[in-house]
XYZ file of C-alpha atoms in Angstrom:
273
model
C -46.046 43.210 -66.612
C -44.654 45.277 -64.105
C -42.555 48.387 -64.932
C -39.465 48.091 -63.368
C -37.568 51.021 -64.853
C -36.744 53.649 -62.217
C -38.927 56.162 -61.501
C -38.755 59.806 -60.476
C -38.661 58.447 -57.065
C -36.071 56.103 -57.380
C -33.979 58.576 -59.172
C -34.781 61.225 -56.088
C -33.524 58.497 -53.531
C -30.763 57.579 -55.630
C -28.903 60.802 -56.372
C -30.253 62.488 -52.984
C -28.205 59.381 -50.948
C -24.711 60.089 -53.277
C -26.052 64.463 -52.165
C -25.732 63.176 -49.051
C -23.075 60.979 -49.254
C -20.580 63.811 -50.955
C -22.212 66.361 -48.211
C -21.028 64.403 -45.560
C -17.491 64.378 -47.121
C -17.883 67.971 -48.336
C -18.387 68.431 -44.507
C -15.877 66.507 -42.273
C -13.156 68.116 -44.937
C -14.248 71.556 -44.377
C -11.822 71.819 -41.697
C -8.699 70.172 -43.874
C -5.999 71.971 -42.591
C -6.640 71.863 -38.926
C -7.160 67.851 -39.069
C -4.024 65.847 -37.587
C -3.251 62.729 -39.497
C -4.843 60.695 -36.257
C -8.358 63.032 -37.154
C -8.214 62.090 -40.950
C -7.188 58.652 -40.559
C -8.636 57.337 -37.217
C -11.425 59.468 -36.940
C -9.351 61.598 -33.917
C -9.725 58.254 -31.855
C -12.799 59.839 -30.621
C -15.373 58.618 -32.393
C -18.800 57.101 -30.542
C -19.495 53.074 -30.386
C -22.765 52.975 -31.951
C -21.518 54.658 -35.927
C -18.943 52.377 -35.639
C -20.455 49.250 -35.391
C -23.241 50.085 -38.490
C -20.353 51.240 -40.184
C -17.937 47.773 -39.681
C -21.949 46.281 -40.549
C -22.274 48.378 -44.322
C -18.477 47.535 -44.991
C -20.247 43.407 -45.329
C -23.094 44.590 -47.130
C -22.600 44.673 -50.829
C -23.798 43.920 -54.259
C -22.882 40.021 -53.517
C -24.819 40.220 -50.438
C -27.751 41.290 -52.012
C -27.846 39.966 -55.246
C -25.254 36.971 -55.055
C -25.954 35.274 -51.893
C -29.726 35.290 -52.403
C -29.732 33.715 -55.755
C -26.908 30.709 -54.536
C -29.334 30.170 -51.479
C -32.492 29.991 -53.908
C -30.363 27.353 -56.618
C -28.269 25.468 -53.644
C -29.995 25.630 -50.650
C -30.638 27.618 -47.289
C -27.366 25.871 -45.229
C -25.416 29.041 -46.015
C -27.167 30.571 -42.990
C -24.740 28.648 -40.558
C -22.537 31.438 -42.087
C -24.209 33.208 -38.936
C -21.941 31.092 -36.468
C -18.814 31.562 -38.473
C -18.955 35.630 -37.491
C -19.323 35.693 -33.988
C -16.638 33.121 -33.124
C -14.544 34.920 -35.215
C -15.928 38.372 -33.332
C -14.593 37.246 -30.462
C -11.385 35.545 -31.567
C -10.914 38.832 -33.028
C -12.033 40.666 -29.554
C -9.222 38.316 -27.268
C -6.456 37.635 -29.999
C -6.290 40.834 -32.438
C -7.449 43.903 -30.819
C -5.375 43.656 -27.568
C -2.485 43.638 -29.956
C -2.906 46.291 -32.272
C -4.978 48.854 -29.735
C -1.661 48.610 -27.277
C 0.618 48.895 -30.441
C -1.670 51.951 -32.059
C -0.441 51.349 -36.003
C -2.033 53.119 -38.314
C -1.508 49.937 -40.484
C -2.082 46.824 -39.302
C 0.711 45.742 -41.573
C 3.416 47.686 -39.985
C 2.845 44.859 -37.457
C 5.108 42.987 -39.843
C 7.437 45.733 -39.938
C 7.779 44.937 -36.294
C 7.128 41.418 -35.866
C 9.681 40.037 -38.989
C 11.407 43.091 -40.778
C 10.437 45.726 -43.636
C 10.208 43.403 -46.540
C 7.370 40.887 -45.023
C 5.579 44.154 -43.968
C 5.964 45.212 -48.091
C 4.496 41.986 -49.033
C 1.803 41.497 -46.944
C 0.741 45.064 -48.184
C 0.670 43.731 -51.530
C -1.021 40.761 -51.501
C -3.606 42.845 -49.770
C -3.809 45.096 -52.500
C -3.596 42.290 -54.918
C -6.758 41.042 -53.301
C -8.629 44.018 -53.812
C -7.687 44.170 -57.276
C -9.654 40.982 -57.333
C -12.403 41.412 -55.036
C -13.381 45.194 -55.333
C -14.186 44.981 -59.334
C -16.764 42.314 -58.582
C -18.201 44.013 -55.442
C -18.639 47.016 -58.051
C -19.983 45.422 -60.912
C -22.822 43.208 -59.831
C -24.497 46.274 -58.290
C -23.355 48.575 -60.991
C -25.007 46.032 -63.537
C -28.283 46.181 -61.797
C -28.435 49.791 -61.787
C -27.618 50.307 -65.516
C -30.198 47.680 -66.035
C -33.061 49.619 -64.323
C -32.122 52.620 -65.586
C -31.117 52.015 -69.232
C -27.508 54.161 -68.422
C -24.209 52.624 -69.770
C -22.477 49.950 -67.051
C -19.351 51.422 -67.548
C -20.287 55.380 -66.836
C -22.381 53.685 -64.110
C -19.368 52.144 -62.639
C -17.135 55.142 -62.816
C -19.851 57.490 -61.498
C -20.723 55.604 -58.493
C -16.376 55.354 -57.708
C -15.590 58.930 -58.542
C -18.065 59.718 -56.135
C -17.243 57.092 -53.088
C -13.256 58.376 -53.969
C -14.416 62.238 -53.595
C -16.134 61.955 -50.386
C -13.312 58.807 -48.800
C -10.207 61.535 -49.991
C -11.912 64.477 -48.853
C -13.766 63.787 -45.564
C -11.341 61.246 -44.064
C -12.430 58.400 -42.106
C -15.304 60.140 -40.318
C -16.194 60.398 -43.966
C -16.312 57.051 -44.450
C -17.705 56.260 -41.018
C -20.745 58.452 -41.371
C -21.422 57.843 -44.844
C -21.325 53.880 -44.128
C -24.523 55.012 -41.539
C -26.573 56.751 -43.921
C -26.071 54.297 -46.411
C -27.290 51.235 -44.278
C -29.950 52.380 -42.676
C -31.090 53.430 -46.540
C -30.254 49.461 -47.305
C -32.108 48.136 -44.181
C -35.057 50.270 -45.004
C -35.073 49.131 -48.744
C -34.951 45.255 -47.525
C -37.753 46.223 -44.773
C -39.855 47.747 -47.782
C -39.177 44.593 -50.301
C -39.669 41.804 -47.906
C -43.200 43.410 -46.754
C -44.285 44.113 -50.398
C -43.213 40.958 -51.558
C -44.718 38.755 -49.229
C -48.012 40.782 -49.268
C -48.424 40.331 -53.219
C -48.105 36.541 -52.647
C -49.723 35.777 -49.598
C -48.468 36.063 -46.550
C -44.707 35.446 -45.078
C -46.996 31.704 -44.489
C -46.833 31.506 -48.233
C -42.996 32.677 -48.816
C -41.696 29.814 -46.475
C -44.321 27.747 -47.760
C -43.306 27.718 -51.119
C -39.397 27.716 -49.829
C -40.611 24.839 -48.428
C -42.061 23.235 -51.536
C -39.352 23.857 -53.352
C -36.801 22.337 -51.601
C -35.001 25.504 -50.176
C -36.033 25.185 -46.704
C -33.020 22.356 -46.098
C -31.448 24.500 -42.719
C -31.210 21.672 -40.173
C -30.295 19.329 -43.249
C -26.594 19.320 -41.597
C -24.225 18.386 -44.421
C -21.055 16.922 -43.069
C -19.289 16.298 -45.979
C -16.436 18.592 -46.724
C -16.990 18.354 -50.310
C -20.699 19.516 -50.327
C -21.635 22.867 -51.761
C -23.049 25.023 -48.596
C -23.109 22.184 -46.438
C -22.513 22.596 -42.737
C -18.737 21.944 -42.301
C -17.555 23.950 -45.267
C -19.625 26.822 -44.386
C -18.001 27.060 -40.438
C -15.099 26.339 -41.530
C -14.696 27.974 -45.055
C -17.188 31.046 -43.505
C -14.302 31.437 -40.200
C -11.602 31.524 -42.833
C -12.887 33.902 -44.676
C -14.217 36.339 -42.252
C -10.930 36.052 -40.242
C -9.801 37.836 -43.402
C -11.918 40.634 -43.161
C -12.611 41.208 -39.342
C -8.881 41.148 -38.001
C -6.504 41.114 -40.578
C -8.482 43.953 -43.194
C -6.814 47.035 -42.481
C -10.438 48.778 -43.783
C -12.266 46.979 -40.687
C -8.897 47.450 -37.943
C -8.837 51.161 -38.525
C -12.136 51.719 -37.766
C -11.972 49.260 -34.375
C -8.951 51.668 -33.468
C -11.326 54.566 -33.862
C -13.055 54.257 -30.522
C -10.877 55.948 -27.503
C -10.436 52.646 -25.494
C -10.187 48.416 -25.884
C -12.781 48.388 -24.196
C -15.275 50.160 -26.665
C -14.001 48.551 -29.886
C -14.777 44.785 -28.156
C -18.795 46.054 -27.935
């Protein structure tokens, strides 16, 4: 049976990634006394489009994406892929409806808009609802990869969660938005590189990509073009498009972390890119 435990190479990659993330945080936080609020929260509003774009992509990749979504597709079929229609649709809405508004106002927090549009009470309620949602969402996002890591390394699950969270909190708190963006770039490169290796090695081990597709077809998981229009069917075309669009609107259009990165570039035209 294949040994699934971490090797020295795996540990080197893991701790190397965390170590580089810490160094990035320290690098951008070194001149903390010279940083203004705009530098810390919005990266000085002079960040380039490419790192911001990669950071936005990395923000959507989590343990849910890498572990839970493949499990869902394995069990219920590939209609989940139609989510790829929802994301561009939401991006268009964001570019022409929400980005111009927030760029014009130049707010540090998007919830300040609620105060301007309504009153302070609505802003507080909106902020509390966001915090409340994070309390439910983030533990799941953290727990899933920590569980996989604990299984592979034999370490205690709770210790793993605390260890990784402390490091992430450190480089975020010390380096500000620039540290977050550039650690996202680093981690995104690592994620896509790892996915590429897994796909290549996995396909090679079973006889190539054609065999992978043939096996998926025999297992009834290549149902992409079976457009299930019934809105009550799990992972059907309609619920994926509608539900996915609403879900990604909360991520892209109304999320503080996303909008903060959009506002970190110099112009609206760059943000739309």
